């Protein structure tokens, strides 16, 4: 991890409630990678298993949306890959 922190916001699959949680992240070409620390003690990342789930996070001072997919890797590691949606077009004159 690069030491960058952000807050991710998502809607729980079962509850329908909105949740926000701080995470460390790393930028990649078309998105963000989140390594879940101590995943066996946390439940939030499970919303993104299977086909994944919508997510939003603050990057570079603005809120970005995307689609997040969690992968369980060897030795209990969990990584969430976020494919960011295109940012809205700005109106420049």
PDB file of C-alpha atoms in Angstrom:
ATOM      1  CA  UNK A   1       0.000   0.000   0.000  1.00  0.00           C
ATOM      2  CA  UNK A   2       1.133   3.483  -0.741  1.00  0.00           C
ATOM      3  CA  UNK A   3      -0.237   4.920   2.480  1.00  0.00           C
ATOM      4  CA  UNK A   4      -3.065   6.760   0.748  1.00  0.00           C
ATOM      5  CA  UNK A   5      -6.328   6.787   2.622  1.00  0.00           C
ATOM      6  CA  UNK A   6      -9.893   7.389   1.481  1.00  0.00           C
ATOM      7  CA  UNK A   7     -13.417   6.634   2.617  1.00  0.00           C
ATOM      8  CA  UNK A   8     -15.469   4.159   0.597  1.00  0.00           C
ATOM      9  CA  UNK A   9     -19.250   4.387   0.613  1.00  0.00           C
ATOM     10  CA  UNK A  10     -21.559   1.574  -0.442  1.00  0.00           C
ATOM     11  CA  UNK A  11     -25.049   0.194   0.087  1.00  0.00           C
ATOM     12  CA  UNK A  12     -25.276  -3.095   1.960  1.00  0.00           C
ATOM     13  CA  UNK A  13     -26.633  -5.913  -0.211  1.00  0.00           C
ATOM     14  CA  UNK A  14     -28.891  -7.319   2.480  1.00  0.00           C
ATOM     15  CA  UNK A  15     -29.715  -4.309   4.635  1.00  0.00           C
ATOM     16  CA  UNK A  16     -30.024  -1.653   1.934  1.00  0.00           C
ATOM     17  CA  UNK A  17     -28.328   0.762   4.362  1.00  0.00           C
ATOM     18  CA  UNK A  18     -25.523   3.086   3.301  1.00  0.00           C
ATOM     19  CA  UNK A  19     -22.158   2.543   4.974  1.00  0.00           C
ATOM     20  CA  UNK A  20     -18.857   4.414   4.877  1.00  0.00           C
ATOM     21  CA  UNK A  21     -15.514   3.056   5.988  1.00  0.00           C
ATOM     22  CA  UNK A  22     -11.929   4.357   5.767  1.00  0.00           C
ATOM     23  CA  UNK A  23      -9.495   2.261   3.713  1.00  0.00           C
ATOM     24  CA  UNK A  24      -5.981   2.370   2.364  1.00  0.00           C
ATOM     25  CA  UNK A  25      -5.751   2.180  -1.402  1.00  0.00           C
ATOM     26  CA  UNK A  26      -3.382   2.103  -4.363  1.00  0.00           C
ATOM     27  CA  UNK A  27      -4.092   3.669  -7.763  1.00  0.00           C
ATOM     28  CA  UNK A  28      -3.829   1.419 -10.813  1.00  0.00           C
ATOM     29  CA  UNK A  29      -4.288   2.213 -14.514  1.00  0.00           C
ATOM     30  CA  UNK A  30      -8.091   2.347 -14.655  1.00  0.00           C
ATOM     31  CA  UNK A  31      -9.025   2.144 -11.010  1.00  0.00           C
ATOM     32  CA  UNK A  32      -8.049   1.435  -7.440  1.00  0.00           C
ATOM     33  CA  UNK A  33      -6.902  -1.601  -5.469  1.00  0.00           C
ATOM     34  CA  UNK A  34      -7.820  -1.981  -1.806  1.00  0.00           C
ATOM     35  CA  UNK A  35      -6.045  -4.575   0.353  1.00  0.00           C
ATOM     36  CA  UNK A  36      -8.385  -5.455   3.233  1.00  0.00           C
ATOM     37  CA  UNK A  37      -6.447  -5.590   6.489  1.00  0.00           C
ATOM     38  CA  UNK A  38      -7.521  -8.424   8.819  1.00  0.00           C
ATOM     39  CA  UNK A  39     -10.402  -9.551   6.567  1.00  0.00           C
ATOM     40  CA  UNK A  40     -11.360 -12.368   8.945  1.00  0.00           C
ATOM     41  CA  UNK A  41     -12.397  -9.686  11.460  1.00  0.00           C
ATOM     42  CA  UNK A  42     -14.396  -7.594   9.007  1.00  0.00           C
ATOM     43  CA  UNK A  43     -17.632  -8.093   7.120  1.00  0.00           C
ATOM     44  CA  UNK A  44     -17.936  -5.030   4.857  1.00  0.00           C
ATOM     45  CA  UNK A  45     -15.807  -6.409   2.011  1.00  0.00           C
ATOM     46  CA  UNK A  46     -18.194  -9.351   1.544  1.00  0.00           C
ATOM     47  CA  UNK A  47     -20.642  -7.013  -0.197  1.00  0.00           C
ATOM     48  CA  UNK A  48     -18.230  -7.090  -3.147  1.00  0.00           C
ATOM     49  CA  UNK A  49     -17.852 -10.862  -3.607  1.00  0.00           C
ATOM     50  CA  UNK A  50     -19.121 -12.688  -6.683  1.00  0.00           C
ATOM     51  CA  UNK A  51     -20.028 -10.267  -9.467  1.00  0.00           C
ATOM     52  CA  UNK A  52     -19.151  -7.290  -7.284  1.00  0.00           C
ATOM     53  CA  UNK A  53     -21.138  -4.238  -6.243  1.00  0.00           C
ATOM     54  CA  UNK A  54     -21.258  -0.458  -6.777  1.00  0.00           C
ATOM     55  CA  UNK A  55     -18.967   1.695  -4.657  1.00  0.00           C
ATOM     56  CA  UNK A  56     -17.970   5.336  -4.339  1.00  0.00           C
ATOM     57  CA  UNK A  57     -14.820   6.888  -2.949  1.00  0.00           C
ATOM     58  CA  UNK A  58     -13.098  10.229  -2.790  1.00  0.00           C
ATOM     59  CA  UNK A  59     -10.105  10.597  -5.088  1.00  0.00           C
ATOM     60  CA  UNK A  60      -8.177  13.750  -5.873  1.00  0.00           C
ATOM     61  CA  UNK A  61     -10.727  15.893  -4.058  1.00  0.00           C
ATOM     62  CA  UNK A  62     -13.846  14.605  -5.802  1.00  0.00           C
ATOM     63  CA  UNK A  63     -16.230  11.715  -5.347  1.00  0.00           C
ATOM     64  CA  UNK A  64     -15.829   8.911  -7.873  1.00  0.00           C
ATOM     65  CA  UNK A  65     -18.078   5.944  -8.467  1.00  0.00           C
ATOM     66  CA  UNK A  66     -17.182   2.518  -9.725  1.00  0.00           C
ATOM     67  CA  UNK A  67     -17.702  -1.217  -9.554  1.00  0.00           C
ATOM     68  CA  UNK A  68     -15.805  -3.191  -6.908  1.00  0.00           C
ATOM     69  CA  UNK A  69     -15.023  -6.921  -6.903  1.00  0.00           C
ATOM     70  CA  UNK A  70     -13.455  -8.716  -3.915  1.00  0.00           C
ATOM     71  CA  UNK A  71     -11.046 -11.606  -4.433  1.00  0.00           C
ATOM     72  CA  UNK A  72     -10.009 -13.942  -1.633  1.00  0.00           C
ATOM     73  CA  UNK A  73      -6.391 -14.878  -2.201  1.00  0.00           C
ATOM     74  CA  UNK A  74      -4.143 -17.384  -0.510  1.00  0.00           C
ATOM     75  CA  UNK A  75      -3.398 -17.157   3.214  1.00  0.00           C
ATOM     76  CA  UNK A  76      -6.613 -15.258   3.955  1.00  0.00           C
ATOM     77  CA  UNK A  77      -5.725 -12.164   1.943  1.00  0.00           C
ATOM     78  CA  UNK A  78      -8.558 -10.154   0.395  1.00  0.00           C
ATOM     79  CA  UNK A  79      -8.091  -7.621  -2.380  1.00  0.00           C
ATOM     80  CA  UNK A  80     -10.824  -5.424  -3.808  1.00  0.00           C
ATOM     81  CA  UNK A  81     -10.402  -4.179  -7.363  1.00  0.00           C
ATOM     82  CA  UNK A  82     -12.384  -1.056  -8.219  1.00  0.00           C
ATOM     83  CA  UNK A  83     -13.018  -0.202 -11.871  1.00  0.00           C
ATOM     84  CA  UNK A  84     -13.809   3.503 -11.832  1.00  0.00           C
ATOM     85  CA  UNK A  85     -16.612   4.987 -13.890  1.00  0.00           C
ATOM     86  CA  UNK A  86     -15.603   7.781 -16.253  1.00  0.00           C
ATOM     87  CA  UNK A  87     -15.582  11.140 -14.478  1.00  0.00           C
ATOM     88  CA  UNK A  88     -18.350  13.535 -15.484  1.00  0.00           C
ATOM     89  CA  UNK A  89     -17.429  15.902 -18.273  1.00  0.00           C
ATOM     90  CA  UNK A  90     -16.559  19.394 -17.162  1.00  0.00           C
ATOM     91  CA  UNK A  91     -18.109  22.372 -18.855  1.00  0.00           C
ATOM     92  CA  UNK A  92     -15.217  24.527 -20.015  1.00  0.00           C
ATOM     93  CA  UNK A  93     -15.580  27.647 -22.111  1.00  0.00           C
TER      94      UNK A  93
END
